[in-house]
PDB file of C-alpha atoms and ligand atoms in Angstrom:
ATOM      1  CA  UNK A 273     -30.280  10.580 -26.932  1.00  0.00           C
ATOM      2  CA  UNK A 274     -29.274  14.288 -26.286  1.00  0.00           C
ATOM      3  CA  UNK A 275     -26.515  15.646 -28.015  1.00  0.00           C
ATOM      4  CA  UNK A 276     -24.170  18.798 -26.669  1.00  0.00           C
ATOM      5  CA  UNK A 277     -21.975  20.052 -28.714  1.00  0.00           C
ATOM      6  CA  UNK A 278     -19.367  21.606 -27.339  1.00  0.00           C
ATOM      7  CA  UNK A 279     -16.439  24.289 -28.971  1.00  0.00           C
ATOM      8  CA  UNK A 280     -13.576  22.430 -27.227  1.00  0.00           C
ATOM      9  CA  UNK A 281     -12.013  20.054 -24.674  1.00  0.00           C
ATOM     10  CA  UNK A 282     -12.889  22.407 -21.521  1.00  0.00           C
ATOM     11  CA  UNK A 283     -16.328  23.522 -22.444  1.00  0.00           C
ATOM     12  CA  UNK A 284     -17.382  19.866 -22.892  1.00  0.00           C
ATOM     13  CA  UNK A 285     -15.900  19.599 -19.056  1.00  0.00           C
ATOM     14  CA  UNK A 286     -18.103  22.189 -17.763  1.00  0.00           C
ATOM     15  CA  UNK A 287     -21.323  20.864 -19.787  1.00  0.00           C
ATOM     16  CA  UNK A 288     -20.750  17.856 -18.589  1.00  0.00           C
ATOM     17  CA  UNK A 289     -20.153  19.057 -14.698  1.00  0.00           C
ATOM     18  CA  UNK A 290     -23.290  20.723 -14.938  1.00  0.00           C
ATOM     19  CA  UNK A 291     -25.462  17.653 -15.449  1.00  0.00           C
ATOM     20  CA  UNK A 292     -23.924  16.389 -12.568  1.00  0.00           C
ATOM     21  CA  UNK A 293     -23.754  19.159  -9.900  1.00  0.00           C
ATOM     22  CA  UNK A 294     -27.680  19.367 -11.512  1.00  0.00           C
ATOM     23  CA  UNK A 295     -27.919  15.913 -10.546  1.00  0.00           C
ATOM     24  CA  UNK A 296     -26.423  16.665  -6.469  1.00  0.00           C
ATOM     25  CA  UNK A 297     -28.440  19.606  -6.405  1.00  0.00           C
ATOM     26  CA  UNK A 298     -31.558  18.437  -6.878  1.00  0.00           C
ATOM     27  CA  UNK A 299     -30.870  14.667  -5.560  1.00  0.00           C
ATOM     28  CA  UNK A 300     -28.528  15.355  -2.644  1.00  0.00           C
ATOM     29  CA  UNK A 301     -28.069  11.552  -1.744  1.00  0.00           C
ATOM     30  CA  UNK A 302     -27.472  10.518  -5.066  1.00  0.00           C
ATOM     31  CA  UNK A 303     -25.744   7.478  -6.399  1.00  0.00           C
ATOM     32  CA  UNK A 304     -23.223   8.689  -8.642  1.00  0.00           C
ATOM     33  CA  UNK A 305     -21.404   5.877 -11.148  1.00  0.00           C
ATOM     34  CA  UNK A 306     -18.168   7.591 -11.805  1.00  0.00           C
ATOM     35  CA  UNK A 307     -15.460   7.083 -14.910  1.00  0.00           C
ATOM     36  CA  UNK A 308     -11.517   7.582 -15.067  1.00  0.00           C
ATOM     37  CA  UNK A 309      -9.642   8.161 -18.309  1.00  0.00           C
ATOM     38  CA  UNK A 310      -7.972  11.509 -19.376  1.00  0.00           C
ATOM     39  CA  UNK A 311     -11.603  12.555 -20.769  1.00  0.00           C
ATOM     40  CA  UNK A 312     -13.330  12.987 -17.446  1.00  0.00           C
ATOM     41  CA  UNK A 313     -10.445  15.027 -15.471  1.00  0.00           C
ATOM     42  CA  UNK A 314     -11.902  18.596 -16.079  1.00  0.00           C
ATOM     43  CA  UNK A 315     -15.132  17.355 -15.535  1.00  0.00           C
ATOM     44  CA  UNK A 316     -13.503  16.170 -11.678  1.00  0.00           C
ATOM     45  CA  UNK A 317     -11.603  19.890 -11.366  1.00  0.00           C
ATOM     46  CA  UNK A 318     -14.223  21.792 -12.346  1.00  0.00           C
ATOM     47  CA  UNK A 319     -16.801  19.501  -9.282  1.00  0.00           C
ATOM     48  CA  UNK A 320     -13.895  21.090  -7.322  1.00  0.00           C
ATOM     49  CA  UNK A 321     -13.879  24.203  -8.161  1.00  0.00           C
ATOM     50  CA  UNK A 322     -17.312  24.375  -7.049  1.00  0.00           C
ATOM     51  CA  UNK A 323     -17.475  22.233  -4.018  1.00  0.00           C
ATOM     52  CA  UNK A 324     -14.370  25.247  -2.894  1.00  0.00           C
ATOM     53  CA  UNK A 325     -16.912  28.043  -3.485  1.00  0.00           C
ATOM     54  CA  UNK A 326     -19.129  26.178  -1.180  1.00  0.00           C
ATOM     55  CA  UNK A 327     -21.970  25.750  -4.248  1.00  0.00           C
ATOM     56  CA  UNK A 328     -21.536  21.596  -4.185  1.00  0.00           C
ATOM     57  CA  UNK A 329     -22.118  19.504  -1.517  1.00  0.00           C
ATOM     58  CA  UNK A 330     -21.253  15.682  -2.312  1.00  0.00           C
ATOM     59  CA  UNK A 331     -21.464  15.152   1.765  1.00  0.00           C
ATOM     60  CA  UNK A 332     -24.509  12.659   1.194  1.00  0.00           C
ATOM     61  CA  UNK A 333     -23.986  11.053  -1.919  1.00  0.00           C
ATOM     62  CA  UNK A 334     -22.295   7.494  -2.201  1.00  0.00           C
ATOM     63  CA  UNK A 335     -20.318   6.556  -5.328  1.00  0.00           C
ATOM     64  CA  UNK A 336     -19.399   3.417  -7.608  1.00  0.00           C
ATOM     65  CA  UNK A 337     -16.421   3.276 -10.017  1.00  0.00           C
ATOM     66  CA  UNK A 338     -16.840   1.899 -13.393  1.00  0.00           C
ATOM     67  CA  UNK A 339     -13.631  -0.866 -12.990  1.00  0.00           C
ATOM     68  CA  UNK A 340     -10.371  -1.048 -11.831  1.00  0.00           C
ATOM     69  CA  UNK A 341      -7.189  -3.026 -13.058  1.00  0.00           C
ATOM     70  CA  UNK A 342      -6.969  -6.122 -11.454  1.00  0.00           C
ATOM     71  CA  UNK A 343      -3.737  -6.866 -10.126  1.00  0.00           C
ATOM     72  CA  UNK A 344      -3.293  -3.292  -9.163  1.00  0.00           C
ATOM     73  CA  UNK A 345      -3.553  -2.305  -5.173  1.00  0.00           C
ATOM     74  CA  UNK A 346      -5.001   0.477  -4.003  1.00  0.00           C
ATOM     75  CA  UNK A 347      -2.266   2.655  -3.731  1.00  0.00           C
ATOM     76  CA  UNK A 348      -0.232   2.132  -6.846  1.00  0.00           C
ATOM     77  CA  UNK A 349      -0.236   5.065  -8.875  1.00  0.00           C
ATOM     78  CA  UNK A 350      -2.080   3.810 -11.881  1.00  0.00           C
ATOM     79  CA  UNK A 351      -4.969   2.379 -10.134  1.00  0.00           C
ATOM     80  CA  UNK A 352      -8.145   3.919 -10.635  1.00  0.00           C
ATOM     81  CA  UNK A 353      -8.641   3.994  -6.511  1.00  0.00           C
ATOM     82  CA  UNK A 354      -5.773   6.349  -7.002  1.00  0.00           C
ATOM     83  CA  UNK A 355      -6.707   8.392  -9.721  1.00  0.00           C
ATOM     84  CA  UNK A 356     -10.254   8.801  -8.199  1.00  0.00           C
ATOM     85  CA  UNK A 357      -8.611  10.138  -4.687  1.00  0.00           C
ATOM     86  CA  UNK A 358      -6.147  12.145  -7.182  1.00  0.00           C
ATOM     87  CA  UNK A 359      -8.558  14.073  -9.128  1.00  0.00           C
ATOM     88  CA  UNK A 360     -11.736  14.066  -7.014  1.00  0.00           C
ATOM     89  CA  UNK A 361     -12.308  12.455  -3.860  1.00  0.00           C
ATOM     90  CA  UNK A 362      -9.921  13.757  -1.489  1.00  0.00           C
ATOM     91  CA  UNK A 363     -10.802  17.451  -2.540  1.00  0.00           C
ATOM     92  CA  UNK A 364     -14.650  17.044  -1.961  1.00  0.00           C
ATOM     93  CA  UNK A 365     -16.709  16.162   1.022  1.00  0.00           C
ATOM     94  CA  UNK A 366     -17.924  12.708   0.040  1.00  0.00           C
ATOM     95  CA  UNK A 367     -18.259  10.183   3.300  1.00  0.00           C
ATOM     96  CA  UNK A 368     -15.005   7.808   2.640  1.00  0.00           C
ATOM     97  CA  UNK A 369     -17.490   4.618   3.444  1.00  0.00           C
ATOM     98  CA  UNK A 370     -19.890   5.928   0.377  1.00  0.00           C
ATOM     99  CA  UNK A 371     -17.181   5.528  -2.036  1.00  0.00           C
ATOM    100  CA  UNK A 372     -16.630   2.206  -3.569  1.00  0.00           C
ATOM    101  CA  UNK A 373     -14.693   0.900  -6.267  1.00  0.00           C
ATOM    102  CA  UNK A 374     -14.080  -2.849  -7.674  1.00  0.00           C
ATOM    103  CA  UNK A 375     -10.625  -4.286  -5.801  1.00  0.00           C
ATOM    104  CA  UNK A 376      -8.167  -4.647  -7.867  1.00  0.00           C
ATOM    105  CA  UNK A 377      -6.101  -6.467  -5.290  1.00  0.00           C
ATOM    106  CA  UNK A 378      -8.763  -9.104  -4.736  1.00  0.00           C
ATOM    107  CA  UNK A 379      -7.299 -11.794  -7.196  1.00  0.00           C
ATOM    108  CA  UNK A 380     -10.736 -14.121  -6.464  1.00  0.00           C
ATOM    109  CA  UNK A 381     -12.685 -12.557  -9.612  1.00  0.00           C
ATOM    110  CA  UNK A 382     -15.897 -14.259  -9.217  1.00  0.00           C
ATOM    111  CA  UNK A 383     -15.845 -13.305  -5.373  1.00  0.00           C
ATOM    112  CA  UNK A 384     -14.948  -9.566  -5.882  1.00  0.00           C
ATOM    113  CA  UNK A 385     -17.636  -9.303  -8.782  1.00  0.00           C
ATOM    114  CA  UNK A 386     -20.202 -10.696  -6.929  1.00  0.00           C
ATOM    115  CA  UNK A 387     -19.520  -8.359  -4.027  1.00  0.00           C
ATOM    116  CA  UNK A 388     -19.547  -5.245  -5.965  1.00  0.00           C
ATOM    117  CA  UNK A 389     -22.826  -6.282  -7.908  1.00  0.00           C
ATOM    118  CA  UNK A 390     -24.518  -6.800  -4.469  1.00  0.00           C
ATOM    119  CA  UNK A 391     -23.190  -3.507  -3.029  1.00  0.00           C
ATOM    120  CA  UNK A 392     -24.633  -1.490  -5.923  1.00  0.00           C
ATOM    121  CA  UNK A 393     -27.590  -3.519  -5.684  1.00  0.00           C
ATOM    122  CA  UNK A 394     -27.593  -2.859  -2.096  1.00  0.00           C
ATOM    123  CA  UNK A 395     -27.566   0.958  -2.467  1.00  0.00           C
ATOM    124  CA  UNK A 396     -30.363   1.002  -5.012  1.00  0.00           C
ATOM    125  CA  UNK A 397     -28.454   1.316  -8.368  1.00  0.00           C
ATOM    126  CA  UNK A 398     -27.016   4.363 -10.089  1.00  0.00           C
ATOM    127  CA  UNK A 399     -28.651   7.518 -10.622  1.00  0.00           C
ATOM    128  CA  UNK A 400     -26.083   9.009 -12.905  1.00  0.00           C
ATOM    129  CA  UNK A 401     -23.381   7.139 -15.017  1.00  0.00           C
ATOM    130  CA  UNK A 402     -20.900   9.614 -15.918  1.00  0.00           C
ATOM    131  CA  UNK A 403     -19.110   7.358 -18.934  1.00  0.00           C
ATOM    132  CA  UNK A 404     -15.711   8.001 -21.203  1.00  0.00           C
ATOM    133  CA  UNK A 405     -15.400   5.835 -24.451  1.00  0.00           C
ATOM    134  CA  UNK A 406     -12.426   4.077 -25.619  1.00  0.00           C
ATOM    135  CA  UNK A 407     -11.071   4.040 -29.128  1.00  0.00           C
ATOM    136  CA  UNK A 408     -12.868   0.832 -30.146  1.00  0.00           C
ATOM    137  CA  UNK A 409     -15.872   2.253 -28.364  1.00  0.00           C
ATOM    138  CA  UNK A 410     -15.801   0.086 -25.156  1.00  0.00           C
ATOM    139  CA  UNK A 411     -17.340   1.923 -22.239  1.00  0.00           C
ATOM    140  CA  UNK A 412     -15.883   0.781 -18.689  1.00  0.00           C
ATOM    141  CA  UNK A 413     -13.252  -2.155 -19.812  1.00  0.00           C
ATOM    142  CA  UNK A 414     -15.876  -3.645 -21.666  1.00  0.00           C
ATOM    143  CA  UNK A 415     -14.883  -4.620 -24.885  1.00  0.00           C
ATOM    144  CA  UNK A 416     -15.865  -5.648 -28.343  1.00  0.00           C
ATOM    145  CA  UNK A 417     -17.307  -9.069 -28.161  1.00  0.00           C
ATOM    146  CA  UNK A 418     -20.028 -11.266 -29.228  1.00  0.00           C
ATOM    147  CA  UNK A 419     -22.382 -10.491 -26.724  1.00  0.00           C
ATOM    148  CA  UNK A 420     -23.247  -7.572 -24.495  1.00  0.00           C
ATOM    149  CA  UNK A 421     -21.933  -8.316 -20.947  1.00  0.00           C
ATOM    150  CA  UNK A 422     -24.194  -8.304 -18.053  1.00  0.00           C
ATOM    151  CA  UNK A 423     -22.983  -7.641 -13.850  1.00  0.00           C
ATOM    152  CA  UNK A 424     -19.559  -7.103 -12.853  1.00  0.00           C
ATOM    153  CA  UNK A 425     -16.817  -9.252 -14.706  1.00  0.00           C
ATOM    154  CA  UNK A 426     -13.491  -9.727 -15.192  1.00  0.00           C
ATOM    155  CA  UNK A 427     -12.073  -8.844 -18.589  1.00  0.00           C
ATOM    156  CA  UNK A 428      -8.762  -9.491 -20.779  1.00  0.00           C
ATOM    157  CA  UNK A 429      -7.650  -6.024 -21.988  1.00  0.00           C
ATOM    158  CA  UNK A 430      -7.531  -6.168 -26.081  1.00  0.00           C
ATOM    159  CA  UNK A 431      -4.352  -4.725 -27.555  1.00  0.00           C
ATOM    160  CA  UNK A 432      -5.853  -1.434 -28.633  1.00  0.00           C
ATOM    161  CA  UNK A 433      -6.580  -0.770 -25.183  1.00  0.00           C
ATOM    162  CA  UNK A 434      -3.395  -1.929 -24.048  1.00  0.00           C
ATOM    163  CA  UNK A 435      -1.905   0.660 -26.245  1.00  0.00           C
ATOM    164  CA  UNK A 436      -3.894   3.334 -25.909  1.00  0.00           C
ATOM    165  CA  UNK A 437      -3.655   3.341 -21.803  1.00  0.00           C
ATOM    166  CA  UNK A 438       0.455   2.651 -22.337  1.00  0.00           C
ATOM    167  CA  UNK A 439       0.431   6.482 -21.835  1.00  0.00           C
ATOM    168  CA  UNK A 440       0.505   6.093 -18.328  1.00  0.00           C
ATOM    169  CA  UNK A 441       2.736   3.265 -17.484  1.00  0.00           C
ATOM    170  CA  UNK A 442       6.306   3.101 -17.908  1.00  0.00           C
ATOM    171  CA  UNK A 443       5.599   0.876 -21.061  1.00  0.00           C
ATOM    172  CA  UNK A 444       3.020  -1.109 -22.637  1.00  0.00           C
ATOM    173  CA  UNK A 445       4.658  -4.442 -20.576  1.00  0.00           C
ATOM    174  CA  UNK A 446       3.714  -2.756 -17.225  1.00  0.00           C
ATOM    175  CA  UNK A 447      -0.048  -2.206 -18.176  1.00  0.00           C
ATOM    176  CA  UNK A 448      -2.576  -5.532 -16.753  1.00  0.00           C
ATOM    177  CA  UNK A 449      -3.878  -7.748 -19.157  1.00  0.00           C
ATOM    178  CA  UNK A 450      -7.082  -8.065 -17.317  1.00  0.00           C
ATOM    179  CA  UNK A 451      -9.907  -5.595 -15.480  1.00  0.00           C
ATOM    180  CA  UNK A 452     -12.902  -5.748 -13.682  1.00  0.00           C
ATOM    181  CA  UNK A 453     -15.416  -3.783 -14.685  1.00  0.00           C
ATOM    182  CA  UNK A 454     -19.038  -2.789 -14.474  1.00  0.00           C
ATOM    183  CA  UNK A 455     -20.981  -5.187 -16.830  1.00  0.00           C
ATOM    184  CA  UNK A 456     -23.217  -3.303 -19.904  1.00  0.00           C
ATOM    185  CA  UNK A 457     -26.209  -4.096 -18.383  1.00  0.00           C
ATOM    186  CA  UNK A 458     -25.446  -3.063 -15.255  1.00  0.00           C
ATOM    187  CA  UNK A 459     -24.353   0.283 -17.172  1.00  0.00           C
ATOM    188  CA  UNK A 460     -28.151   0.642 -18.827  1.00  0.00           C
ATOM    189  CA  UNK A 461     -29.261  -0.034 -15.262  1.00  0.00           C
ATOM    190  CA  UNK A 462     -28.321   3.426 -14.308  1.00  0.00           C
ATOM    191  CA  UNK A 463     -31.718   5.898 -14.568  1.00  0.00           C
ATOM    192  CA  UNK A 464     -29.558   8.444 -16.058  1.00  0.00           C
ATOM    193  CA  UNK A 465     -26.009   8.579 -18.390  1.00  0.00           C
ATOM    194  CA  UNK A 466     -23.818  10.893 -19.265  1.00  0.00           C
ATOM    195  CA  UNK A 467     -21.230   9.847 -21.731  1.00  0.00           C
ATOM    196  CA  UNK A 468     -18.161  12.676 -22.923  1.00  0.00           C
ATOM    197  CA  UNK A 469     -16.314  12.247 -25.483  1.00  0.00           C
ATOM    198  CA  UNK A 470     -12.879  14.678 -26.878  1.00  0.00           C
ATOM    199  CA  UNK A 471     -10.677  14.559 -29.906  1.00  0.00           C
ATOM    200  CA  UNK A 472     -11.186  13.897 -33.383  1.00  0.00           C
ATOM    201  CA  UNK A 473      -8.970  10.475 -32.763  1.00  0.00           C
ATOM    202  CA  UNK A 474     -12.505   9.414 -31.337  1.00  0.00           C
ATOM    203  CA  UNK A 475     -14.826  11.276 -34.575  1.00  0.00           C
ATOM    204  CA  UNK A 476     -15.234   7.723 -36.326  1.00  0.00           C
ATOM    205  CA  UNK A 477     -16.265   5.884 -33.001  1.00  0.00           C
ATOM    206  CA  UNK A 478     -18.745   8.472 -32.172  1.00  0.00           C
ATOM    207  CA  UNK A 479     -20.524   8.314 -35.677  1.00  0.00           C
ATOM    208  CA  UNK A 480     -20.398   4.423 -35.633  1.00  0.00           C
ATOM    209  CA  UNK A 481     -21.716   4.140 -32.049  1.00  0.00           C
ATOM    210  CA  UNK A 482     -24.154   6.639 -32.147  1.00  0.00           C
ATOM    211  CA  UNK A 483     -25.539   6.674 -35.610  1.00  0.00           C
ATOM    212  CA  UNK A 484     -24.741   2.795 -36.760  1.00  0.00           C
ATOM    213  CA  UNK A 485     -25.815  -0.329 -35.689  1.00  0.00           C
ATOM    214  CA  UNK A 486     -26.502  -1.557 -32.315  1.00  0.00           C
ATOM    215  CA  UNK A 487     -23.506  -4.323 -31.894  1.00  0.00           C
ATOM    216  CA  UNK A 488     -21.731  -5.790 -28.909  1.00  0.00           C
ATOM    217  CA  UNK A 489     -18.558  -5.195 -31.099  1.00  0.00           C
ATOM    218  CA  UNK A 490     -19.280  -1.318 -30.340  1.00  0.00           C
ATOM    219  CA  UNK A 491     -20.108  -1.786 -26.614  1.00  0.00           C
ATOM    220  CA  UNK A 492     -21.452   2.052 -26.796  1.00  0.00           C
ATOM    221  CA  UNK A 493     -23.663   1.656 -29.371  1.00  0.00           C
ATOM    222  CA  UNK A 494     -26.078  -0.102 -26.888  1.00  0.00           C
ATOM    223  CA  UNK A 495     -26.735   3.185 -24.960  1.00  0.00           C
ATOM    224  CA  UNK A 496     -29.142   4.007 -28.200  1.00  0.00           C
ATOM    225  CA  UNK A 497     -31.640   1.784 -26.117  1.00  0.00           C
ATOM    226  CA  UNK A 498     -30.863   3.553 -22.851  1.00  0.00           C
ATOM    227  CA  UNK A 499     -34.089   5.851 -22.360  1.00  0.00           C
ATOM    228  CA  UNK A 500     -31.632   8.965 -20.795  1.00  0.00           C
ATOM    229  CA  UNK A 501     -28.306   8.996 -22.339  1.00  0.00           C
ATOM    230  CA  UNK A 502     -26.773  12.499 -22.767  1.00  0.00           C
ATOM    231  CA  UNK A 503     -23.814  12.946 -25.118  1.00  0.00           C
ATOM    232  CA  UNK A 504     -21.464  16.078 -24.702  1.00  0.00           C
ATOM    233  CA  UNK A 505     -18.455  15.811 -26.870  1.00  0.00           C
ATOM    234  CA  UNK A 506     -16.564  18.096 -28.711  1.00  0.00           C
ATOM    235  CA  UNK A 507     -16.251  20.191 -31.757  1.00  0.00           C
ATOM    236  CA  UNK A 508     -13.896  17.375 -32.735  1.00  0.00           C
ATOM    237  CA  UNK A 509     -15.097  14.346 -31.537  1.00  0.00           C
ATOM    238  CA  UNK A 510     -18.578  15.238 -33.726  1.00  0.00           C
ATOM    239  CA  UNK A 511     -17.136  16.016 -36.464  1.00  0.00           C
ATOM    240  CA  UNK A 512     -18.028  13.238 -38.459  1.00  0.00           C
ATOM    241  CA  UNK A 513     -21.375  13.363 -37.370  1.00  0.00           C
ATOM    242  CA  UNK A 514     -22.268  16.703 -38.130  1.00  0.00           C
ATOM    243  CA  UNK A 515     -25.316  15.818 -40.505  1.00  0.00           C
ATOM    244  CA  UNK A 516     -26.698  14.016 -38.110  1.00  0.00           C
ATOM    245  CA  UNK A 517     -26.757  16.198 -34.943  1.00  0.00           C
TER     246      UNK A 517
HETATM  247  C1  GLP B 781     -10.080   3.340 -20.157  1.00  0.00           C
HETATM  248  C2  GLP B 781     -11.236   3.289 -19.160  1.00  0.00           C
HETATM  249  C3  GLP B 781     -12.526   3.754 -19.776  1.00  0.00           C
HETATM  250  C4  GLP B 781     -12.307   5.058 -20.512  1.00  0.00           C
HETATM  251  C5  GLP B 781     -11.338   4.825 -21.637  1.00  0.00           C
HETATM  252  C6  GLP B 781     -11.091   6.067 -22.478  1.00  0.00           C
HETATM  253  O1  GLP B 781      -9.931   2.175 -20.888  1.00  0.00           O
HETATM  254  N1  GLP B 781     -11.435   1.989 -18.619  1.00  0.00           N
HETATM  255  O2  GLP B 781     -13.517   3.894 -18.760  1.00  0.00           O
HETATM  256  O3  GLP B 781     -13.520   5.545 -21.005  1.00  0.00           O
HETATM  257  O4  GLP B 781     -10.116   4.416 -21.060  1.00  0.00           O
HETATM  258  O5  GLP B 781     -10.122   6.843 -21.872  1.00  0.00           O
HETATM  259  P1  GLP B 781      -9.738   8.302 -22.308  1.00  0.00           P
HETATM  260  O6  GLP B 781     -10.787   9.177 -21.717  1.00  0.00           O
HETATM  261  O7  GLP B 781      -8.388   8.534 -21.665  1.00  0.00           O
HETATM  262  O8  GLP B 781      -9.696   8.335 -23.786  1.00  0.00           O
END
């Protein structure tokens, strides 16, 4: 694994947009696997910023979302198809039939997984995996559990994610109780992975999933055995980790 260190919140943003305008540059079609949570937004404006001064061109590259709250259409406000239009897709160039996310509206789980494993199967599989990491360390909605998950499933939320994403519902009652999401494996499928992490609320996670044992009950901690993971956090977020890095 690669660690970055950054000094704060908005260098780790522009670290982290680097790898992946590196990524467009030099792999214009590129399969990008794409992450919402507060933690990736200045990664998202500062892809803007540079698709504006006409340095980023996303015009042939196709993109998969990590999950999406099921129960949630399209256009509600909390959906991830929104937040992804929000913060990134309707400000760059990316072909509107490249982008794909899991439906959250499509209440037949084992149909909608199915389809979304075949589609990224379909497009060859993810170059890059830009990841966040929750507070219990799942990556996507992929939670502690007894075993690492493998395609596209559907997921009951745990309470600590419930209350950590309350934040952007009216109150924890109006968050879903269940997700679909990107299995692990299909996560370690990805030839490349970029994982962020901000905030010393996160400093124990990040020691224990990148420095402890490899256990489903840190989903994260699997990306030890992922052959190109790069890590850019924080001054914060590795600061319980600094005799290691
Ligand atoms: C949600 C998302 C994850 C994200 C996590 C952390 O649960 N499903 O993909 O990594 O939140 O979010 P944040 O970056 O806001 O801490």
């Amino acid at each position: 694994m690669k660690f970055i260190c950054a000094k704060d919140y908005q260098e780790m943003s522009r670290k982290a947009a680097s790898v992946i305008a590196a990524q467009v540059v030099l792999k214009p079609d590129s399969i990008l696997g794409l992450a919402t949570g507060s933690s990736p937004i200045g990664i998202y404006e500062q892809l803007v910023v540079w698709h504006r001064q006409g340095d980023l061109d996303f015009s042939q590259c196709s993109s998969f979302n990590l999950d999406e709250y099921r129960g949630l259409t399209a256009d509600h406000d909390q959906s991830y198809h929104y937040f992804m239009h929000q913060h990134l897709f309707d400000a760059i160039n990316i072909p509107a039939e490249r982008i794909d996310l899991p439906d959250g509206a499509q209440m037949d789980a084992a149909a909608e997984c199915a389809r979304y494993d075949a589609a990224i199967a379909a497009a060859g599989g993810v170059d890059l995996q830009l990841l966040g990491m929750g507070l219990n360390g799942h990556i996507g909605f992929n939670e502690p559990d007894e075993v690492f998950s493998k395609g596209t499933h559907c997921v009951d939320l745990t309470t600590s994610t419930i209350e950590a994403n309350k934040r952007f519902f009216a109150s924890a009652d109006d968050v879903p109780r269940q997700a679909y999401t990107m299995g692990v494996q299909t996560i370690m499928q990805a030839r490349k992975i970029l994982i962020i992490i901000s905030g010393e609320n996160k400093a124990d996670i990040v020691r224990e999933a990148f420095f402890g044992p490899i256990t489903p009950q840190v989903p994260a901690s699997i990306l030890q055995l992922h052959p190109d993971v790069t890590v850019v956090a924080d001054e914060a977020a590795f600061s319980k980790c600094r005799d290691l890095i």
